[in-house]
Amino acid sequence: MKGTAMKIHDYKGFPNPARVRIALAEKGLADRVAFVKVDVPAGEHKRPAFLAKNPSGVVPVLELEDGTALSESSAIIEYLDHLEGEPVLTGRTAKERGVIAMIQRKVETGFLDAVAAYFHHSTPDLGPHIETYQNRDWGEKNRERALSTLRWMERLLGGQDFLVGERLTSADITAFAGFLLADSVKIPLPDDCPGVRAYRERLARHPSVAAALA
Amino acid sequence: MKGTAMKIHDYKGFPNPARVRIALAEKGLADRVAFVKVDVPAGEHKRPAFLAKNPSGVVPVLELEDGTALSESSAIIEYLDHLEGEPVLTGRTAKERGVIAMIQRKVETGFLDAVAAYFHHSTPDLGPHIETYQNRDWGEKNRERALSTLRWMERLLGGQDFLVGERLTSADITAFAGFLLADSVKIPLPDDCPGVRAYRERLARHPSVAAALA
């Protein structure tokens, strides 16, 4: 396989692209992909050439050597995790895989997607490239949901280093993307979540996370 | 392993419980689980005993022999698919797994979850056990999203039998749960989706689907 036969179509700094970049760094696969910038601020992700790769019109997309276009960050990470490279991010045994998939989905729907909904519905004048339909009440409801999920994460973490035990998994990567987006839309971590605050700092220092964001 | 060492806490006839029941039937694992009824209409899923198993307060939950409680239907199916039994529902190779995970998530967020959001936000007087916050405009937006996803499914199906090629996968199971819920909330299949209509009938005749719903 050629060194850079796969392409990642994304926009650096955005939360879902960060998920895939962290997974690539964590698995030591970053030099196997070429990054192609999608000019999201100019609306390139809503034009036919990109929609042919991902009809959902969002980044990132992983384009395989045979032209297959994989979208949905959790699916891209699923692919990368089964390609090769250590450590495994989605679990090895049936039970590990089930638990990680469960926590990943709870963090994705309850935190990352909730913060994204708050962003889309509560940010004035996002414009036609980002969002035209806005429902402020739904945005506020999602801000509350994100905070509620952070409090669940506080209980889940207890004394452990990561959301599922003592190793970084896809669930932590999703959480970190949520932290990045929460920063940019100014949803601060609640004062009653000191464990989440320490966890977030731990993730930010984690080598693959630091490398992917550099 | 004992014959019925695992427990499924669910409520028969609801869409997410149907996903897990179809997966169990398709993999020939139905006699490995005991079903425990959660009285959802009476609000049992919002009481402490159930919330200890799933803080999200929704069915189904798979309780393993060691007491581990797995929630989120996609995670339960992930677990069951790695346990044993044929056929494989989530793919074997990295590419199969990535594509199936991608399509499953697009169907889940764009169709099943969208129809569920329409149900929760647009059905009058659901009451405190089901939904207290309602946002009619958001409900209507989700009805539109579900229809848009059905039109994407129409294009995706083309001449193939299932959403990912010629075999049933977890993506089809999610789609079928969406069809069940769409029926109950009266979102008919659009006239311009004859391929989806034929696909839905094909799924309904599929042995594991028919067995799980019997």
Short mmCIF file of C-alpha atoms in Angstrom, two decimals:
data_model
loop_
_atom_site.label_atom_id
_atom_site.label_comp_id
_atom_site.label_asym_id
_atom_site.label_seq_id
_atom_site.Cartn_x
_atom_site.Cartn_y
_atom_site.Cartn_z
CA MET A 1 0.00 0.00 0.00
CA LYS A 2 1.33 3.41 -0.91
CA GLY A 3 2.26 5.81 1.84
CA THR A 4 -0.43 8.38 1.19
CA ALA A 5 -2.97 6.47 -0.86
CA MET A 6 -5.90 7.46 1.35
CA LYS A 7 -7.27 10.99 1.43
CA ILE A 8 -8.98 12.80 4.26
CA HIS A 9 -11.23 15.63 3.06
CA ASP A 10 -11.66 17.91 6.05
CA TYR A 11 -11.13 21.33 7.60
CA LYS A 12 -8.57 21.52 10.34
CA GLY A 13 -9.74 22.80 13.70
CA PHE A 14 -13.32 21.62 13.37
CA PRO A 15 -14.45 19.07 15.97
CA ASN A 16 -15.31 16.06 13.79
CA PRO A 17 -12.14 16.39 11.70
CA ALA A 18 -10.27 16.50 15.03
CA ARG A 19 -11.73 13.09 15.95
CA VAL A 20 -10.30 11.43 12.87
CA ARG A 21 -6.97 13.26 13.20
CA ILE A 22 -6.62 12.11 16.83
CA ALA A 23 -7.45 8.51 15.85
CA LEU A 24 -4.85 8.61 13.06
CA ALA A 25 -2.21 9.98 15.44
CA GLU A 26 -3.07 7.53 18.21
CA LYS A 27 -2.74 4.56 15.83
CA GLY A 28 0.39 5.86 14.12
CA LEU A 29 -1.39 6.06 10.75
CA ALA A 30 -1.08 9.81 10.11
CA ASP A 31 1.53 9.35 7.37
CA ARG A 32 -0.77 6.97 5.49
CA VAL A 33 -3.21 9.73 4.54
CA ALA A 34 -3.07 12.94 2.52
CA PHE A 35 -5.22 15.79 3.79
CA VAL A 36 -7.37 17.67 1.27
CA LYS A 37 -8.82 20.94 2.56
CA VAL A 38 -12.55 21.44 2.06
CA ASP A 39 -13.26 25.18 2.19
CA VAL A 40 -16.17 24.96 4.61
CA PRO A 41 -16.40 28.72 5.27
CA ALA A 42 -16.87 29.21 1.49
CA GLY A 43 -19.53 26.47 1.33
CA GLU A 44 -17.48 23.90 -0.61
CA HIS A 45 -19.05 21.12 1.50
CA LYS A 46 -22.49 21.95 0.06
CA ARG A 47 -21.41 21.80 -3.61
CA PRO A 48 -22.02 18.81 -5.91
CA ALA A 49 -18.41 17.57 -5.99
CA PHE A 50 -18.35 17.17 -2.22
CA LEU A 51 -21.97 15.99 -1.91
CA ALA A 52 -21.05 13.13 -4.27
CA LYS A 53 -18.60 11.99 -1.58
CA ASN A 54 -20.93 12.66 1.36
CA PRO A 55 -24.59 13.48 0.69
CA SER A 56 -24.87 14.66 4.30
CA GLY A 57 -22.66 17.61 3.33
CA VAL A 58 -20.33 17.53 6.32
CA VAL A 59 -16.63 16.91 6.90
CA PRO A 60 -14.63 14.74 7.35
CA VAL A 61 -14.67 12.18 4.53
CA LEU A 62 -12.10 9.41 4.20
CA GLU A 63 -11.56 8.46 0.55
CA LEU A 64 -10.07 5.00 0.17
CA GLU A 65 -7.68 3.96 -2.58
CA ASP A 66 -10.54 2.35 -4.54
CA GLY A 67 -12.56 5.58 -4.43
CA THR A 68 -14.95 4.49 -1.66
CA ALA A 69 -15.93 7.56 0.34
CA LEU A 70 -16.46 6.94 4.05
CA SER A 71 -18.25 9.59 6.06
CA GLU A 72 -19.51 9.76 9.68
CA SER A 73 -16.53 10.12 12.03
CA SER A 74 -17.44 7.07 14.10
CA ALA A 75 -17.50 4.95 10.92
CA ILE A 76 -14.18 6.36 9.71
CA ILE A 77 -12.61 5.52 13.09
CA GLU A 78 -14.18 2.05 12.90
CA TYR A 79 -12.45 1.57 9.54
CA LEU A 80 -9.09 2.91 10.68
CA ASP A 81 -9.22 0.84 13.85
CA HIS A 82 -9.64 -2.37 11.83
CA LEU A 83 -6.94 -1.46 9.34
CA GLU A 84 -3.91 -1.99 11.51
CA GLY A 85 -1.94 -0.24 14.21
CA GLU A 86 -2.04 -0.12 17.97
CA PRO A 87 -3.66 0.67 20.30
CA VAL A 88 -7.17 -0.56 19.51
CA LEU A 89 -9.70 2.25 20.00
CA THR A 90 -13.00 0.36 19.70
CA GLY A 91 -12.25 -2.73 21.82
CA ARG A 92 -11.12 -6.30 21.19
CA THR A 93 -13.61 -8.59 22.92
CA ALA A 94 -17.38 -8.56 22.41
CA LYS A 95 -17.84 -6.98 25.84
CA GLU A 96 -15.16 -4.32 25.30
CA ARG A 97 -16.65 -3.47 21.91
CA GLY A 98 -20.18 -3.27 23.34
CA VAL A 99 -19.22 -1.07 26.27
CA ILE A 100 -17.07 1.29 24.19
CA ALA A 101 -19.80 1.57 21.50
CA MET A 102 -22.36 2.33 24.22
CA ILE A 103 -20.30 5.05 25.92
CA GLN A 104 -19.19 6.49 22.58
CA ARG A 105 -22.82 6.83 21.45
CA LYS A 106 -23.97 8.36 24.74
CA VAL A 107 -21.14 10.93 24.53
CA GLU A 108 -21.83 11.57 20.82
CA THR A 109 -25.58 12.10 21.07
CA GLY A 110 -25.67 13.60 24.56
CA PHE A 111 -22.61 15.85 24.41
CA LEU A 112 -20.91 16.42 21.02
CA ASP A 113 -24.12 16.42 18.94
CA ALA A 114 -25.95 18.38 21.65
CA VAL A 115 -23.25 21.09 21.67
CA ALA A 116 -23.36 21.11 17.86
CA ALA A 117 -27.15 21.57 17.96
CA TYR A 118 -26.71 24.45 20.40
CA PHE A 119 -24.19 25.99 18.00
CA HIS A 120 -26.45 25.57 14.94
CA HIS A 121 -29.62 26.82 16.60
CA SER A 122 -28.28 29.53 18.90
CA THR A 123 -25.55 31.30 16.92
CA PRO A 124 -26.91 34.36 15.12
CA ASP A 125 -26.44 34.71 11.37
CA LEU A 126 -24.61 31.49 10.53
CA GLY A 127 -25.52 31.97 6.90
CA PRO A 128 -26.51 29.54 4.13
CA HIS A 129 -23.26 27.53 4.16
CA ILE A 130 -23.66 26.51 7.78
CA GLU A 131 -27.31 26.71 8.87
CA THR A 132 -30.45 28.45 7.68
CA TYR A 133 -33.05 26.82 9.96
CA GLN A 134 -32.73 27.93 13.56
CA ASN A 135 -34.86 27.04 16.57
CA ARG A 136 -33.56 28.91 19.62
CA ASP A 137 -35.63 26.95 22.10
CA TRP A 138 -34.25 23.67 20.75
CA GLY A 139 -30.73 25.11 20.93
CA GLU A 140 -31.21 25.97 24.61
CA LYS A 141 -32.63 22.49 25.30
CA ASN A 142 -29.47 21.02 23.79
CA ARG A 143 -27.23 23.22 25.93
CA GLU A 144 -29.03 21.77 28.96
CA ARG A 145 -28.62 18.24 27.57
CA ALA A 146 -24.88 18.77 27.09
CA LEU A 147 -24.53 19.92 30.71
CA SER A 148 -26.53 16.92 31.90
CA THR A 149 -24.23 14.60 29.93
CA LEU A 150 -21.17 16.24 31.51
CA ARG A 151 -22.62 15.46 34.96
CA TRP A 152 -23.16 11.84 33.88
CA MET A 153 -19.52 11.78 32.69
CA GLU A 154 -18.44 13.11 36.11
CA ARG A 155 -20.11 10.11 37.80
CA LEU A 156 -18.84 7.66 35.17
CA LEU A 157 -15.21 8.79 35.48
CA GLY A 158 -15.04 8.32 39.23
CA GLY A 159 -11.37 7.65 39.83
CA GLN A 160 -10.49 6.31 36.39
CA ASP A 161 -8.36 8.07 33.77
CA PHE A 162 -10.62 7.59 30.72
CA LEU A 163 -14.31 7.04 30.11
CA VAL A 164 -13.87 3.30 29.65
CA GLY A 165 -11.18 2.27 32.13
CA GLU A 166 -7.53 3.17 31.91
CA ARG A 167 -6.92 3.45 28.17
CA LEU A 168 -7.96 5.98 25.54
CA THR A 169 -10.87 4.76 23.38
CA SER A 170 -13.08 6.19 20.65
CA ALA A 171 -15.42 7.44 23.40
CA ASP A 172 -12.70 9.77 24.75
CA ILE A 173 -11.97 11.06 21.26
CA THR A 174 -15.64 11.98 20.85
CA ALA A 175 -15.63 13.66 24.26
CA PHE A 176 -12.57 15.72 23.38
CA ALA A 177 -14.20 16.94 20.16
CA GLY A 178 -17.15 17.97 22.32
CA PHE A 179 -14.84 19.93 24.64
CA LEU A 180 -13.33 21.76 21.65
CA LEU A 181 -16.75 22.73 20.31
CA ALA A 182 -18.06 23.64 23.77
CA ASP A 183 -15.14 26.07 24.11
CA SER A 184 -15.90 27.75 20.82
CA VAL A 185 -19.60 28.19 21.62
CA LYS A 186 -18.83 29.23 25.20
CA ILE A 187 -20.41 26.42 27.18
CA PRO A 188 -18.04 26.29 30.16
CA LEU A 189 -17.54 23.11 32.19
CA PRO A 190 -19.82 23.33 35.23
CA ASP A 191 -18.19 23.93 38.62
CA ASP A 192 -19.65 20.66 39.92
CA CYS A 193 -17.61 18.62 37.41
CA PRO A 194 -14.01 18.72 38.74
CA GLY A 195 -13.40 15.16 37.51
CA VAL A 196 -14.39 16.13 33.96
CA ARG A 197 -12.12 19.18 34.16
CA ALA A 198 -9.13 17.02 35.18
CA TYR A 199 -10.05 14.46 32.51
CA ARG A 200 -10.17 17.14 29.84
CA GLU A 201 -6.72 18.40 30.85
CA ARG A 202 -5.43 14.81 30.81
CA LEU A 203 -6.78 14.33 27.27
CA ALA A 204 -5.26 17.62 26.08
CA ARG A 205 -1.83 16.40 27.28
CA HIS A 206 -2.25 12.96 25.69
CA PRO A 207 0.43 12.71 22.94
CA SER A 208 -1.89 11.84 20.03
CA VAL A 209 -4.37 14.56 20.99
CA ALA A 210 -1.62 17.17 21.29
CA ALA A 211 -0.07 16.01 17.98
CA ALA A 212 -3.38 16.07 16.10
CA LEU A 213 -4.18 19.61 17.22
CA ALA A 214 -0.70 21.02 16.71
CA MET B 1 -22.57 -20.64 29.13
CA LYS B 2 -26.08 -21.20 30.40
CA GLY B 3 -28.94 -21.14 27.91
CA THR B 4 -30.63 -18.02 29.20
CA ALA B 5 -27.90 -16.35 31.20
CA MET B 6 -28.34 -12.99 29.46
CA LYS B 7 -31.37 -10.78 30.05
CA ILE B 8 -32.99 -8.31 27.69
CA HIS B 9 -34.97 -5.62 29.51
CA ASP B 10 -37.38 -4.24 26.93
CA TYR B 11 -40.97 -3.70 25.83
CA LYS B 12 -42.11 -5.73 22.87
CA GLY B 13 -43.39 -3.82 19.86
CA PHE B 14 -41.28 -0.71 20.41
CA PRO B 15 -38.82 0.10 17.63
CA ASN B 16 -35.48 -0.11 19.44
CA PRO B 17 -36.41 -3.37 21.20
CA ALA B 18 -37.34 -4.68 17.73
CA ARG B 19 -33.79 -3.97 16.50
CA VAL B 20 -32.24 -6.18 19.17
CA ARG B 21 -34.89 -8.90 18.73
CA ILE B 22 -34.26 -9.00 14.96
CA ALA B 23 -30.49 -9.22 15.53
CA LEU B 24 -30.97 -12.08 18.01
CA ALA B 25 -33.23 -13.94 15.56
CA GLU B 26 -30.95 -13.33 12.58
CA LYS B 27 -27.93 -14.70 14.48
CA GLY B 28 -29.80 -17.63 16.04
CA LEU B 29 -29.16 -16.33 19.55
CA ALA B 30 -32.77 -15.80 20.68
CA ASP B 31 -32.73 -18.80 23.02
CA ARG B 32 -29.65 -17.43 24.78
CA VAL B 33 -31.57 -14.56 26.36
CA ALA B 34 -34.46 -14.19 28.79
CA PHE B 35 -36.77 -11.25 28.17
CA VAL B 36 -37.74 -9.08 31.14
CA LYS B 37 -40.63 -6.70 30.49
CA VAL B 38 -40.10 -3.07 31.44
CA ASP B 39 -43.51 -1.46 31.91
CA VAL B 40 -42.80 1.62 29.81
CA PRO B 41 -46.44 2.85 29.70
CA ALA B 42 -46.36 2.89 33.54
CA GLY B 43 -43.04 4.75 33.60
CA GLU B 44 -40.90 1.89 34.94
CA HIS B 45 -38.03 3.01 32.64
CA LYS B 46 -37.78 6.30 34.55
CA ARG B 47 -37.53 4.71 38.03
CA PRO B 48 -34.25 4.26 39.95
CA ALA B 49 -34.00 0.47 39.46
CA PHE B 50 -34.03 0.85 35.68
CA LEU B 51 -31.99 4.08 35.61
CA ALA B 52 -29.24 2.16 37.42
CA LYS B 53 -29.08 -0.09 34.35
CA ASN B 54 -29.41 2.72 31.81
CA PRO B 55 -29.16 6.34 32.98
CA SER B 56 -30.62 7.40 29.62
CA GLY B 57 -33.92 5.86 30.75
CA VAL B 58 -34.79 4.02 27.54
CA VAL B 59 -35.22 0.41 26.50
CA PRO B 60 -33.70 -1.97 25.53
CA VAL B 61 -30.93 -2.96 27.94
CA LEU B 62 -28.90 -6.16 27.61
CA GLU B 63 -27.75 -7.40 31.02
CA LEU B 64 -24.76 -9.73 30.75
CA GLU B 65 -24.09 -12.67 33.05
CA ASP B 66 -21.59 -10.60 35.06
CA GLY B 67 -24.18 -7.87 35.61
CA THR B 68 -22.81 -5.45 33.01
CA ALA B 69 -25.73 -3.46 31.58
CA LEU B 70 -25.38 -2.59 27.89
CA SER B 71 -27.67 0.06 26.47
CA GLU B 72 -27.91 1.80 23.05
CA SER B 73 -29.27 -0.64 20.48
CA SER B 74 -26.33 -0.23 18.11
CA ALA B 75 -23.93 -1.13 20.96
CA ILE B 76 -26.03 -4.15 21.98
CA ILE B 77 -25.98 -5.37 18.38
CA GLU B 78 -22.24 -4.76 18.24
CA TYR B 79 -21.85 -6.99 21.31
CA LEU B 80 -24.14 -9.74 20.01
CA ASP B 81 -22.45 -9.68 16.61
CA HIS B 82 -19.06 -10.35 18.19
CA LEU B 83 -20.36 -13.05 20.50
CA GLU B 84 -20.88 -15.80 17.95
CA GLY B 85 -23.37 -16.86 15.33
CA GLU B 86 -23.84 -16.22 11.65
CA PRO B 87 -24.43 -14.15 9.64
CA VAL B 88 -22.26 -11.20 10.61
CA LEU B 89 -24.34 -8.01 10.81
CA THR B 90 -21.63 -5.36 11.21
CA GLY B 91 -19.10 -6.53 8.61
CA ARG B 92 -15.91 -8.58 8.60
CA THR B 93 -13.24 -6.50 6.85
CA ALA B 94 -12.25 -2.96 7.75
CA LYS B 95 -14.01 -1.65 4.64
CA GLU B 96 -17.20 -3.64 5.26
CA ARG B 97 -17.26 -2.48 8.87
CA GLY B 98 -16.67 1.16 7.89
CA VAL B 99 -19.36 1.18 5.19
CA ILE B 100 -21.95 -0.59 7.35
CA ALA B 101 -21.22 1.71 10.32
CA MET B 102 -21.58 4.73 8.02
CA ILE B 103 -24.90 3.66 6.50
CA GLN B 104 -26.22 2.51 9.88
CA ARG B 105 -25.49 5.89 11.42
CA LYS B 106 -27.00 7.84 8.53
CA VAL B 107 -30.18 5.72 8.78
CA GLU B 108 -30.21 6.02 12.59
CA THR B 109 -29.77 9.79 12.82
CA GLY B 110 -31.57 10.72 9.60
CA PHE B 111 -34.51 8.32 9.75
CA LEU B 112 -35.14 6.37 12.98
CA ASP B 113 -34.07 9.14 15.36
CA ALA B 114 -35.77 11.76 13.17
CA VAL B 115 -39.07 9.84 13.23
CA ALA B 116 -38.66 9.43 17.00
CA ALA B 117 -38.11 13.17 17.36
CA TYR B 118 -41.26 13.82 15.31
CA PHE B 119 -43.14 11.44 17.62
CA HIS B 120 -41.81 13.07 20.81
CA HIS B 121 -42.37 16.65 19.69
CA SER B 122 -45.56 16.36 17.67
CA THR B 123 -47.75 13.89 19.57
CA PRO B 124 -50.14 15.72 21.91
CA ASP B 125 -50.21 14.82 25.61
CA LEU B 126 -47.48 12.16 25.78
CA GLY B 127 -47.32 12.64 29.53
CA PRO B 128 -44.44 12.61 32.02
CA HIS B 129 -43.35 8.99 31.35
CA ILE B 130 -42.65 9.62 27.68
CA GLU B 131 -42.03 13.32 27.03
CA THR B 132 -42.74 16.59 28.79
CA TYR B 133 -40.75 19.02 26.60
CA GLN B 134 -42.29 19.49 23.17
CA ASN B 135 -41.20 21.73 20.32
CA ARG B 136 -43.65 21.36 17.43
CA ASP B 137 -41.51 23.20 14.94
CA TRP B 138 -38.59 20.89 15.68
CA GLY B 139 -40.92 17.90 15.31
CA GLU B 140 -41.99 19.06 11.86
CA LYS B 141 -38.36 19.68 10.85
CA ASN B 142 -37.61 16.08 11.80
CA ARG B 143 -40.53 14.76 9.76
CA GLU B 144 -38.99 16.56 6.77
CA ARG B 145 -35.57 15.10 7.61
CA ALA B 146 -37.00 11.57 7.75
CA LEU B 147 -38.57 12.02 4.30
CA SER B 148 -35.31 13.38 2.93
CA THR B 149 -33.47 10.34 4.31
CA LEU B 150 -36.01 8.01 2.64
CA ARG B 151 -35.25 9.70 -0.70
CA TRP B 152 -31.52 9.18 -0.09
CA MET B 153 -32.29 5.50 0.69
CA GLU B 154 -34.21 5.28 -2.62
CA ARG B 155 -31.08 6.37 -4.52
CA LEU B 156 -28.78 4.20 -2.39
CA LEU B 157 -30.85 1.03 -2.94
CA GLY B 158 -30.84 1.27 -6.72
CA GLY B 159 -31.23 -2.34 -7.79
CA GLN B 160 -29.79 -3.97 -4.67
CA ASP B 161 -31.75 -5.95 -2.08
CA PHE B 162 -30.37 -4.35 1.09
CA LEU B 163 -28.82 -1.01 2.02
CA VAL B 164 -25.29 -2.42 1.90
CA GLY B 165 -25.26 -4.89 -0.98
CA GLU B 166 -27.07 -8.22 -1.03
CA ARG B 167 -27.10 -9.25 2.63
CA LEU B 168 -28.97 -8.00 5.69
CA THR B 169 -26.82 -5.81 7.96
CA SER B 170 -27.31 -3.72 11.07
CA ALA B 171 -28.19 -0.79 8.79
CA ASP B 172 -31.28 -2.63 7.49
CA ILE B 173 -32.35 -3.50 11.03
CA THR B 174 -32.22 0.19 11.96
CA ALA B 175 -34.20 1.07 8.83
CA PHE B 176 -36.88 -1.48 9.65
CA ALA B 177 -37.29 -0.08 13.17
CA GLY B 178 -37.74 3.30 11.51
CA PHE B 179 -40.47 1.90 9.25
CA LEU B 180 -42.30 0.49 12.28
CA LEU B 181 -42.20 3.82 14.10
CA ALA B 182 -43.10 5.78 10.96
CA ASP B 183 -46.23 3.62 10.65
CA SER B 184 -47.29 4.30 14.19
CA VAL B 185 -46.81 8.07 13.87
CA LYS B 186 -48.41 8.10 10.41
CA ILE B 187 -45.51 9.18 8.24
CA PRO B 188 -46.31 7.30 5.03
CA LEU B 189 -43.61 6.33 2.54
CA PRO B 190 -43.56 8.99 -0.18
CA ASP B 191 -44.91 8.02 -3.61
CA ASP B 192 -41.56 8.81 -5.21
CA CYS B 193 -39.87 6.01 -3.22
CA PRO B 194 -41.03 2.77 -4.90
CA GLY B 195 -37.66 1.14 -4.27
CA VAL B 196 -37.93 1.83 -0.53
CA ARG B 197 -41.48 0.43 -0.53
CA ALA B 198 -40.30 -2.84 -2.16
CA TYR B 199 -37.31 -2.95 0.22
CA ARG B 200 -39.56 -2.53 3.23
CA GLU B 201 -41.78 -5.41 2.05
CA ARG B 202 -38.67 -7.54 1.44
CA LEU B 203 -37.47 -6.84 5.00
CA ALA B 204 -40.90 -7.66 6.48
CA ARG B 205 -40.76 -11.08 4.78
CA HIS B 206 -37.17 -11.73 5.90
CA PRO B 207 -37.33 -14.76 8.27
CA SER B 208 -35.58 -13.16 11.27
CA VAL B 209 -37.63 -9.98 10.96
CA ALA B 210 -40.90 -11.92 10.74
CA ALA B 211 -39.85 -14.16 13.67
CA ALA B 212 -38.83 -11.24 15.88
CA LEU B 213 -42.12 -9.44 15.36
CA ALA B 214 -44.37 -12.51 15.69
#
